[in-house]
Tab-separated table of C-alpha atoms in Angstrom:
chain	number	residue	atom	x	y	z
T	1	UNK	CA	108.353	81.507	114.931
T	2	UNK	CA	106.042	78.708	116.276
T	3	UNK	CA	106.944	75.234	114.850
T	4	UNK	CA	104.943	74.347	111.694
T	5	UNK	CA	103.551	77.786	111.083
T	6	UNK	CA	105.463	78.158	107.734
T	7	UNK	CA	104.654	74.496	106.887
T	8	UNK	CA	100.756	75.246	107.489
T	9	UNK	CA	101.025	78.346	105.308
T	10	UNK	CA	102.854	76.537	102.257
T	11	UNK	CA	100.281	73.641	102.576
T	12	UNK	CA	97.617	76.177	101.861
T	13	UNK	CA	99.378	78.124	99.247
T	14	UNK	CA	97.612	76.698	96.439
T	15	UNK	CA	94.436	77.681	98.206
T	16	UNK	CA	95.588	81.232	98.486
T	17	UNK	CA	96.484	81.419	94.883
T	18	UNK	CA	93.078	79.926	93.774
T	19	UNK	CA	91.369	82.569	95.872
T	20	UNK	CA	93.541	85.432	94.385
T	21	UNK	CA	92.784	84.428	90.902
T	22	UNK	CA	89.075	85.324	91.208
T	23	UNK	CA	88.564	88.808	89.855
T	24	UNK	CA	86.128	89.902	92.567
T	25	UNK	CA	86.021	93.616	91.692
T	26	UNK	CA	82.959	94.985	93.262
T	27	UNK	CA	83.087	98.200	91.406
T	28	UNK	CA	82.380	96.240	88.246
T	29	UNK	CA	80.547	93.397	89.603
T	30	UNK	CA	83.081	90.802	88.432
T	31	UNK	CA	83.027	87.145	89.676
T	32	UNK	CA	81.390	88.177	93.040
T	33	UNK	CA	78.944	85.167	93.428
T	34	UNK	CA	81.991	82.812	92.504
T	35	UNK	CA	84.176	84.322	95.124
T	36	UNK	CA	81.527	84.201	97.816
T	37	UNK	CA	80.906	80.545	97.080
T	38	UNK	CA	84.685	79.853	97.185
T	39	UNK	CA	84.927	81.465	100.687
T	40	UNK	CA	81.936	79.432	101.859
T	41	UNK	CA	83.680	76.161	100.501
T	42	UNK	CA	87.055	77.034	102.214
T	43	UNK	CA	85.308	77.416	105.633
T	44	UNK	CA	83.511	74.138	105.111
T	45	UNK	CA	86.610	72.481	104.120
T	46	UNK	CA	88.434	73.314	107.165
T	47	UNK	CA	85.699	72.158	109.310
T	48	UNK	CA	83.437	75.144	109.875
T	49	UNK	CA	79.861	75.836	108.999
T	50	UNK	CA	79.194	78.381	106.452
T	51	UNK	CA	76.252	80.246	105.011
T	52	UNK	CA	75.872	82.590	102.061
T	53	UNK	CA	73.445	85.347	103.135
T	54	UNK	CA	71.500	87.662	100.802
T	55	UNK	CA	69.317	90.793	101.220
T	56	UNK	CA	65.847	90.532	99.612
T	57	UNK	CA	64.964	92.909	96.756
T	58	UNK	CA	68.621	94.291	96.369
T	59	UNK	CA	71.424	93.470	93.926
T	60	UNK	CA	73.964	93.537	96.800
T	61	UNK	CA	76.581	90.883	96.683
T	62	UNK	CA	76.061	88.122	99.389
T	63	UNK	CA	77.803	88.105	102.606
T	64	UNK	CA	79.372	85.004	103.696
T	65	UNK	CA	78.846	83.735	107.428
T	66	UNK	CA	81.257	81.245	108.888
T	67	UNK	CA	81.537	79.493	112.338
T	68	UNK	CA	83.965	77.334	113.972
T	69	UNK	CA	83.186	76.033	117.564
T	70	UNK	CA	85.635	75.740	120.424
T	71	UNK	CA	87.309	72.306	120.842
T	72	UNK	CA	87.457	70.133	123.969
T	73	UNK	CA	89.019	72.157	126.709
T	74	UNK	CA	88.382	75.490	124.623
T	75	UNK	CA	86.243	78.251	126.145
T	76	UNK	CA	82.698	77.789	124.442
T	77	UNK	CA	81.655	81.051	126.283
T	78	UNK	CA	83.963	83.231	124.405
T	79	UNK	CA	83.339	84.088	120.522
T	80	UNK	CA	85.785	86.060	118.362
T	81	UNK	CA	84.495	87.482	115.200
T	82	UNK	CA	86.905	87.983	112.065
T	83	UNK	CA	85.796	90.570	109.528
T	84	UNK	CA	87.133	90.383	106.163
T	85	UNK	CA	85.970	91.325	102.630
T	86	UNK	CA	86.342	89.372	99.470
T	87	UNK	CA	86.098	92.193	96.919
T	88	UNK	CA	89.086	94.001	95.468
T	89	UNK	CA	90.039	97.207	93.688
T	90	UNK	CA	89.983	97.412	89.936
T	91	UNK	CA	93.507	96.545	88.492
T	92	UNK	CA	93.798	99.851	86.578
T	93	UNK	CA	96.307	101.175	85.343
T	94	UNK	CA	97.122	97.635	83.831
T	95	UNK	CA	100.174	98.976	81.909
T	96	UNK	CA	101.955	99.690	85.169
T	97	UNK	CA	101.769	96.043	86.363
T	98	UNK	CA	104.932	94.015	86.090
T	99	UNK	CA	103.032	90.821	85.970
T	100	UNK	CA	99.323	89.753	85.338
T	101	UNK	CA	97.276	91.506	88.045
T	102	UNK	CA	95.227	88.316	88.696
T	103	UNK	CA	98.055	85.652	88.307
T	104	UNK	CA	99.709	85.230	91.760
T	105	UNK	CA	103.383	85.755	91.184
T	106	UNK	CA	106.097	85.133	93.827
T	107	UNK	CA	109.367	87.137	93.403
T	108	UNK	CA	112.201	87.812	95.923
T	109	UNK	CA	110.059	86.610	98.779
T	110	UNK	CA	106.900	88.515	97.811
T	111	UNK	CA	103.519	87.494	96.341
T	112	UNK	CA	102.088	89.899	93.814
T	113	UNK	CA	98.421	89.959	92.824
T	114	UNK	CA	95.543	92.373	92.944
T	115	UNK	CA	93.903	91.937	96.465
T	116	UNK	CA	96.636	89.902	98.094
T	117	UNK	CA	97.268	92.629	100.781
T	118	UNK	CA	93.721	94.001	100.714
T	119	UNK	CA	92.296	91.845	101.881
T	120	UNK	CA	92.585	88.180	100.651
T	121	UNK	CA	95.742	87.025	102.297
T	122	UNK	CA	94.407	88.129	105.845
T	123	UNK	CA	91.527	85.888	105.512
T	124	UNK	CA	93.587	82.885	104.507
T	125	UNK	CA	96.080	83.604	107.301
T	126	UNK	CA	93.291	83.252	109.766
T	127	UNK	CA	92.040	80.077	108.257
T	128	UNK	CA	95.699	78.855	108.663
T	129	UNK	CA	95.498	79.727	112.417
T	130	UNK	CA	92.279	77.870	112.749
T	131	UNK	CA	93.639	74.787	111.121
T	132	UNK	CA	96.721	74.941	113.197
T	133	UNK	CA	94.866	74.638	116.404
T	134	UNK	CA	92.487	72.028	115.019
T	135	UNK	CA	95.569	69.889	114.076
T	136	UNK	CA	98.105	70.577	116.628
T	137	UNK	CA	95.792	70.783	119.612
T	138	UNK	CA	92.598	69.000	118.578
T	139	UNK	CA	90.426	72.056	118.596
T	140	UNK	CA	89.975	75.713	118.927
T	141	UNK	CA	90.562	77.625	122.332
T	142	UNK	CA	87.257	79.604	121.620
T	143	UNK	CA	84.437	79.986	119.264
T	144	UNK	CA	85.297	81.718	115.958
T	145	UNK	CA	82.908	83.601	113.524
T	146	UNK	CA	83.529	85.108	110.236
T	147	UNK	CA	81.730	88.056	108.196
T	148	UNK	CA	83.083	88.451	104.692
T	149	UNK	CA	81.522	91.024	102.684
T	150	UNK	CA	81.769	91.904	98.917
T	151	UNK	CA	81.277	95.626	98.927
T	152	UNK	CA	84.140	97.123	101.144
T	153	UNK	CA	85.931	98.664	98.176
T	154	UNK	CA	82.873	100.577	97.274
T	155	UNK	CA	81.927	101.826	100.566
T	156	UNK	CA	79.909	98.865	101.964
T	157	UNK	CA	76.467	100.414	101.208
T	158	UNK	CA	74.443	97.366	102.409
T	159	UNK	CA	76.484	96.407	105.453
T	160	UNK	CA	73.945	98.219	107.848
T	161	UNK	CA	71.086	96.311	106.228
T	162	UNK	CA	72.945	93.174	106.722
T	163	UNK	CA	73.960	93.633	110.313
T	164	UNK	CA	70.416	94.879	111.149
T	165	UNK	CA	69.008	91.560	109.623
T	166	UNK	CA	71.629	89.128	111.095
T	167	UNK	CA	72.649	90.861	114.334
T	168	UNK	CA	72.152	87.697	116.367
T	169	UNK	CA	73.936	85.516	113.887
T	170	UNK	CA	77.140	87.735	113.973
T	171	UNK	CA	76.945	88.356	117.773
T	172	UNK	CA	80.446	88.063	119.391
T	173	UNK	CA	82.504	89.205	122.303
T	174	UNK	CA	85.209	91.185	120.187
T	175	UNK	CA	86.072	91.652	116.459
T	176	UNK	CA	89.465	91.685	114.786
T	177	UNK	CA	89.387	93.798	111.685
T	178	UNK	CA	90.428	93.087	108.227
T	179	UNK	CA	93.715	95.072	107.774
T	180	UNK	CA	96.740	96.126	109.491
T	181	UNK	CA	100.519	95.726	109.178
T	182	UNK	CA	104.104	97.057	109.530
T	183	UNK	CA	105.371	100.590	109.213
T	184	UNK	CA	108.500	101.589	107.649
T	185	UNK	CA	110.557	100.776	110.766
T	186	UNK	CA	109.248	97.126	110.720
T	187	UNK	CA	106.854	97.849	113.750
T	188	UNK	CA	103.390	96.083	113.778
T	189	UNK	CA	100.564	98.661	113.987
T	190	UNK	CA	97.378	97.698	115.622
T	191	UNK	CA	94.566	100.033	114.712
T	192	UNK	CA	91.625	100.564	117.087
T	193	UNK	CA	89.540	102.608	114.687
T	194	UNK	CA	88.975	104.154	111.292
T	195	UNK	CA	88.346	107.481	109.791
T	196	UNK	CA	85.152	107.779	107.935
T	197	UNK	CA	84.500	109.164	104.450
T	198	UNK	CA	82.283	111.525	102.594
T	199	UNK	CA	82.892	111.156	98.953
T	200	UNK	CA	81.417	113.724	96.288
T	201	UNK	CA	81.195	114.541	92.722
T	202	UNK	CA	81.266	118.115	91.722
T	203	UNK	CA	80.020	119.145	88.311
T	204	UNK	CA	79.255	122.517	86.647
T	205	UNK	CA	78.342	123.460	83.148
T	206	UNK	CA	78.759	126.935	81.717
T	207	UNK	CA	77.537	126.508	78.048
T	208	UNK	CA	75.615	124.148	75.867
T	209	UNK	CA	78.929	123.009	74.213
T	210	UNK	CA	82.548	123.557	74.124
T	211	UNK	CA	83.460	126.943	72.545
T	212	UNK	CA	86.425	128.371	70.520
T	213	UNK	CA	88.863	129.779	73.200
T	214	UNK	CA	88.985	133.199	71.412
T	215	UNK	CA	85.500	133.747	73.120
T	216	UNK	CA	87.342	133.610	76.452
T	217	UNK	CA	87.531	137.401	76.241
T	218	UNK	CA	83.809	137.424	77.142
T	219	UNK	CA	82.641	133.912	78.304
T	220	UNK	CA	83.658	132.241	81.413
T	221	UNK	CA	84.581	128.439	81.289
T	222	UNK	CA	83.701	125.609	83.376
T	223	UNK	CA	87.229	124.715	84.294
T	224	UNK	CA	87.833	128.244	85.868
T	225	UNK	CA	84.340	128.046	87.563
T	226	UNK	CA	85.160	124.762	89.117
T	227	UNK	CA	88.702	125.442	90.215
T	228	UNK	CA	87.534	128.707	91.862
T	229	UNK	CA	84.774	126.962	93.749
T	230	UNK	CA	87.377	124.351	95.022
T	231	UNK	CA	89.874	126.993	95.883
T	232	UNK	CA	87.266	128.599	98.150
T	233	UNK	CA	87.342	125.593	100.442
T	234	UNK	CA	90.888	125.456	101.309
T	235	UNK	CA	93.596	128.208	101.491
T	236	UNK	CA	97.242	128.468	100.736
T	237	UNK	CA	97.958	127.407	104.394
T	238	UNK	CA	95.889	124.366	103.928
T	239	UNK	CA	93.216	125.363	106.304
T	240	UNK	CA	89.760	124.339	105.520
T	241	UNK	CA	87.552	127.420	105.096
T	242	UNK	CA	84.126	125.725	105.226
T	243	UNK	CA	82.120	127.541	107.863
T	244	UNK	CA	81.507	125.184	110.756
T	245	UNK	CA	83.772	122.524	109.513
T	246	UNK	CA	86.059	122.142	112.497
T	247	UNK	CA	83.178	122.690	114.818
T	248	UNK	CA	81.949	119.112	114.219
T	249	UNK	CA	85.069	117.545	115.771
T	250	UNK	CA	84.921	115.846	119.071
T	251	UNK	CA	87.970	116.587	121.036
T	252	UNK	CA	90.103	113.375	121.555
T	253	UNK	CA	90.342	112.223	125.250
T	254	UNK	CA	93.326	112.439	127.568
T	255	UNK	CA	93.709	108.601	126.994
T	256	UNK	CA	93.677	108.996	123.263
T	257	UNK	CA	96.188	111.735	123.257
T	258	UNK	CA	98.439	109.493	125.460
T	259	UNK	CA	98.142	106.679	123.111
T	260	UNK	CA	98.965	108.873	120.336
T	261	UNK	CA	101.992	110.138	122.218
T	262	UNK	CA	103.411	106.704	122.319
T	263	UNK	CA	102.912	106.211	118.582
T	264	UNK	CA	106.318	106.678	116.629
T	265	UNK	CA	106.225	108.784	113.706
T	266	UNK	CA	109.054	109.093	111.032
T	267	UNK	CA	108.602	112.054	108.602
T	268	UNK	CA	111.431	111.045	106.471
T	269	UNK	CA	110.146	107.388	106.131
T	270	UNK	CA	106.790	108.681	104.829
T	271	UNK	CA	108.472	111.040	102.460
T	272	UNK	CA	110.690	108.335	101.133
T	273	UNK	CA	107.930	105.760	100.790
T	274	UNK	CA	105.729	107.865	98.459
T	275	UNK	CA	108.540	109.863	96.931
T	276	UNK	CA	107.083	113.261	98.248
T	277	UNK	CA	108.651	116.283	96.775
T	278	UNK	CA	107.092	119.092	98.513
T	279	UNK	CA	106.437	120.176	102.159
T	280	UNK	CA	103.796	118.409	104.220
T	281	UNK	CA	100.550	120.404	104.430
T	282	UNK	CA	100.915	120.335	108.242
T	283	UNK	CA	103.773	122.679	108.060
T	284	UNK	CA	101.579	125.745	108.445
T	285	UNK	CA	98.996	124.266	110.645
T	286	UNK	CA	98.869	124.283	114.430
T	287	UNK	CA	98.854	120.474	114.756
T	288	UNK	CA	101.562	117.759	113.861
T	289	UNK	CA	101.535	115.357	111.000
T	290	UNK	CA	100.822	112.478	113.528
T	291	UNK	CA	97.676	114.278	114.995
T	292	UNK	CA	96.608	115.061	111.391
T	293	UNK	CA	96.758	111.511	110.292
T	294	UNK	CA	94.743	110.171	113.331
T	295	UNK	CA	92.677	112.902	114.975
T	296	UNK	CA	91.840	115.505	112.114
T	297	UNK	CA	89.498	115.491	109.066
T	298	UNK	CA	90.772	116.134	105.642
T	299	UNK	CA	89.431	117.619	102.462
T	300	UNK	CA	91.206	116.790	99.295
T	301	UNK	CA	90.671	116.561	95.431
T	302	UNK	CA	90.805	113.195	94.122
T	303	UNK	CA	90.266	114.048	90.592
T	304	UNK	CA	89.715	116.636	87.871
T	305	UNK	CA	88.209	116.549	84.473
T	306	UNK	CA	87.762	119.289	82.046
T	307	UNK	CA	88.611	120.590	78.445
T	308	UNK	CA	91.485	118.946	76.311
T	309	UNK	CA	94.163	116.662	77.686
T	310	UNK	CA	95.645	115.187	74.655
T	311	UNK	CA	98.854	115.813	72.984
T	312	UNK	CA	99.318	119.202	71.241
T	313	UNK	CA	97.225	122.223	71.420
T	314	UNK	CA	93.426	122.513	71.041
T	315	UNK	CA	92.097	126.032	71.614
T	316	UNK	CA	88.831	125.267	73.414
T	317	UNK	CA	86.846	126.789	76.009
T	318	UNK	CA	85.295	123.897	78.188
T	319	UNK	CA	81.483	123.876	78.666
T	320	UNK	CA	81.794	121.404	81.569
T	321	UNK	CA	84.018	120.506	84.459
T	322	UNK	CA	84.044	117.708	87.050
T	323	UNK	CA	85.932	116.918	90.129
T	324	UNK	CA	85.901	114.079	92.905
T	325	UNK	CA	86.040	115.333	96.488
T	326	UNK	CA	87.393	113.227	99.394
T	327	UNK	CA	86.365	114.109	103.031
T	328	UNK	CA	88.001	111.888	105.680
T	329	UNK	CA	85.942	111.966	108.915
T	330	UNK	CA	86.684	111.753	112.635
T	331	UNK	CA	84.455	111.214	115.631
T	332	UNK	CA	81.765	113.949	115.606
T	333	UNK	CA	81.571	113.922	111.829
T	334	UNK	CA	78.734	112.265	109.594
T	335	UNK	CA	78.502	112.253	105.763
T	336	UNK	CA	75.308	114.043	105.956
T	337	UNK	CA	76.528	116.968	108.016
T	338	UNK	CA	79.637	117.428	105.703
T	339	UNK	CA	77.274	117.472	102.716
T	340	UNK	CA	75.135	120.109	104.322
T	341	UNK	CA	78.146	122.328	105.086
T	342	UNK	CA	79.577	121.997	101.692
T	343	UNK	CA	76.197	122.984	100.068
T	344	UNK	CA	75.974	126.078	102.231
T	345	UNK	CA	79.478	126.948	101.505
T	346	UNK	CA	78.981	126.748	97.770
T	347	UNK	CA	75.713	128.775	97.848
T	348	UNK	CA	77.194	131.403	100.180
T	349	UNK	CA	80.266	131.999	97.802
T	350	UNK	CA	78.222	132.345	94.683
T	351	UNK	CA	78.578	128.846	93.325
T	352	UNK	CA	74.943	127.762	93.349
T	353	UNK	CA	75.596	126.471	89.826
T	354	UNK	CA	78.112	123.885	91.029
T	355	UNK	CA	76.151	120.578	91.365
T	356	UNK	CA	77.214	118.426	94.465
T	357	UNK	CA	76.376	114.660	94.557
T	358	UNK	CA	77.315	112.394	97.551
T	359	UNK	CA	78.577	109.179	96.154
T	360	UNK	CA	79.559	107.302	99.151
T	361	UNK	CA	79.595	107.892	102.996
T	362	UNK	CA	81.060	105.933	105.997
T	363	UNK	CA	81.083	106.910	109.531
T	364	UNK	CA	84.234	107.210	111.621
T	365	UNK	CA	84.688	104.769	114.542
T	366	UNK	CA	87.237	104.429	117.466
T	367	UNK	CA	87.077	101.686	120.013
T	368	UNK	CA	87.262	102.589	123.757
T	369	UNK	CA	91.073	102.390	124.332
T	370	UNK	CA	90.504	101.301	127.935
T	371	UNK	CA	88.978	97.880	126.473
T	372	UNK	CA	90.675	94.843	127.904
T	373	UNK	CA	90.695	93.329	124.267
T	374	UNK	CA	93.299	95.889	123.043
T	375	UNK	CA	95.629	94.468	125.764
T	376	UNK	CA	94.917	90.860	124.719
T	377	UNK	CA	95.651	91.716	121.014
T	378	UNK	CA	98.682	93.525	121.957
T	379	UNK	CA	100.124	90.864	124.145
T	380	UNK	CA	99.560	88.180	121.473
T	381	UNK	CA	101.193	90.344	119.031
T	382	UNK	CA	104.364	90.979	121.184
T	383	UNK	CA	104.880	87.380	121.188
T	384	UNK	CA	105.336	87.253	117.633
T	385	UNK	CA	106.853	90.609	116.791
T	386	UNK	CA	108.607	91.511	120.007
T	387	UNK	CA	107.604	93.856	122.895
T	388	UNK	CA	109.334	96.837	121.422
T	389	UNK	CA	107.907	96.402	117.877
T	390	UNK	CA	104.114	96.636	118.381
T	391	UNK	CA	102.448	99.999	118.160
T	392	UNK	CA	98.804	100.554	119.169
T	393	UNK	CA	96.991	103.453	117.150
T	394	UNK	CA	93.652	105.043	118.281
T	395	UNK	CA	92.767	104.758	114.798
T	396	UNK	CA	94.068	104.418	111.213
T	397	UNK	CA	94.053	107.093	108.539
T	398	UNK	CA	92.032	104.852	106.409
T	399	UNK	CA	88.286	104.125	106.110
T	400	UNK	CA	86.031	100.984	106.558
T	401	UNK	CA	82.702	100.083	107.897
T	402	UNK	CA	83.722	99.574	111.509
T	403	UNK	CA	80.991	102.017	112.778
T	404	UNK	CA	78.323	99.600	111.797
T	405	UNK	CA	79.892	96.753	113.671
T	406	UNK	CA	80.182	99.002	116.854
T	407	UNK	CA	76.532	100.032	116.344
T	408	UNK	CA	74.830	96.741	115.731
T	409	UNK	CA	77.218	94.321	117.334
T	410	UNK	CA	78.684	96.456	120.343
T	411	UNK	CA	82.111	94.900	120.140
T	412	UNK	CA	85.740	96.241	120.715
T	413	UNK	CA	87.446	96.148	117.265
T	414	UNK	CA	91.252	95.984	116.476
T	415	UNK	CA	92.873	95.711	113.300
T	416	UNK	CA	95.720	93.419	112.395
T	417	UNK	CA	96.935	92.019	109.116
T	418	UNK	CA	99.750	90.609	106.923
T	419	UNK	CA	100.675	93.574	104.765
T	420	UNK	CA	103.570	96.221	105.075
T	421	UNK	CA	104.071	99.785	104.574
T	422	UNK	CA	104.958	99.279	100.950
T	423	UNK	CA	102.461	96.534	99.888
T	424	UNK	CA	100.856	99.061	97.412
T	425	UNK	CA	97.014	98.253	98.161
T	426	UNK	CA	94.887	99.942	95.434
T	427	UNK	CA	98.005	100.512	93.325
T	428	UNK	CA	99.715	98.559	90.730
T	429	UNK	CA	102.043	95.729	91.872
T	430	UNK	CA	100.090	95.099	94.909
T	431	UNK	CA	101.938	92.408	97.175
T	432	UNK	CA	102.888	91.070	100.517
T	433	UNK	CA	106.061	89.637	101.930
T	434	UNK	CA	105.870	85.979	102.925
T	435	UNK	CA	107.698	86.638	106.207
T	436	UNK	CA	104.982	89.056	107.228
T	437	UNK	CA	102.254	86.416	105.955
T	438	UNK	CA	103.797	83.744	108.244
T	439	UNK	CA	104.037	86.196	111.215
T	440	UNK	CA	100.453	87.308	110.680
T	441	UNK	CA	99.323	83.574	111.083
T	442	UNK	CA	101.340	83.039	114.281
T	443	UNK	CA	99.918	86.248	115.649
T	444	UNK	CA	96.432	84.843	115.143
T	445	UNK	CA	97.400	81.570	116.818
T	446	UNK	CA	98.641	83.339	119.902
T	447	UNK	CA	95.516	85.367	119.858
T	448	UNK	CA	93.126	82.645	119.866
T	449	UNK	CA	94.867	81.167	122.727
T	450	UNK	CA	95.053	84.314	124.822
T	451	UNK	CA	91.388	85.458	123.928
T	452	UNK	CA	90.067	81.872	124.872
T	453	UNK	CA	91.565	82.286	128.412
């Protein structure tokens, strides 16, 4: 590890902990302004310029703009943009946390807190790298900009409007995305894209009120109605049955398949990480688990609600049923196109009474894998993690507003972060390992130097 990296990280530990204590839950609008103000203050305290940007006539949380200029001897013609978000997921279920979700707690070389892996430690790691260059070499090797938004965890509904209004302000040559980390074999994964998402509510009502279940002899109930509608969308072999669904997919290029082929994949490690009990759903599909995670769309049920769920028995025929449907998108898909196909499917199969409402939509994105920026990020990572311990992914299986950055800023994008496979983002006991945090800082230090060249 580079000299003084850990020292810098520990010098700023109190800053990280102060940032983590802010309960910036965008889904509930908690402490959003206070967190944006702290982000701007951090940037300014470290020698940069910051602005808190707003959208007129909306209640959107602000975006924070930050800028650090290249130092003497640095390349003032090159600008690297860091994208982060300051919002976090709700802490529920609270009773599964071993410590207070918003009190940073170190235990066994790990820091536990909501938002530490997703995404607050990554921002502070980048600040540490900037401070390292300022103090050790008298200035940065290139210009650096920051964009920190407060709505990533709820689908970034206003990111397009922000980027459209402030395109010139965020102009850059390349972008490092907010997230990334190590797999179960301790290899660093660099992601060059994301899947998109279309997220829906499904609801059906079959009566004005719940009914005594003795009437099930003649009256249908909402729970059956909704589960039958859902079952019509995917068969027992896990093939999606919606007409035209797979036709939207753009076939990956030879280069993308070649990059995928170099990606390691450990079936057993994935099973062990999540305690998977049954078979993978790809066992009966004509493509592998690795292809499914990177190149194929998904359709899954994220929640079901109907009838009585308490202890004991209640003989009731539910009048209403609801479900959450999560569709992950790859290039070729859009939330609007998926919504249209779902509506057509429900109508065709006799489920016009099932109401479909789109709650969120994010487009997929994949950086051109021939971009030289990918090589720059990879080479910098190899200096920190070792040549055999860095994996380039065409895209991650997760989702974020990367498409908007490609559309408005036209930059290559690579994700790199400080988390690891078991960091539990979005789950109780979210955490990072301090060793990964130190290495993440070192990677950014090397990257700034290589990018400036």
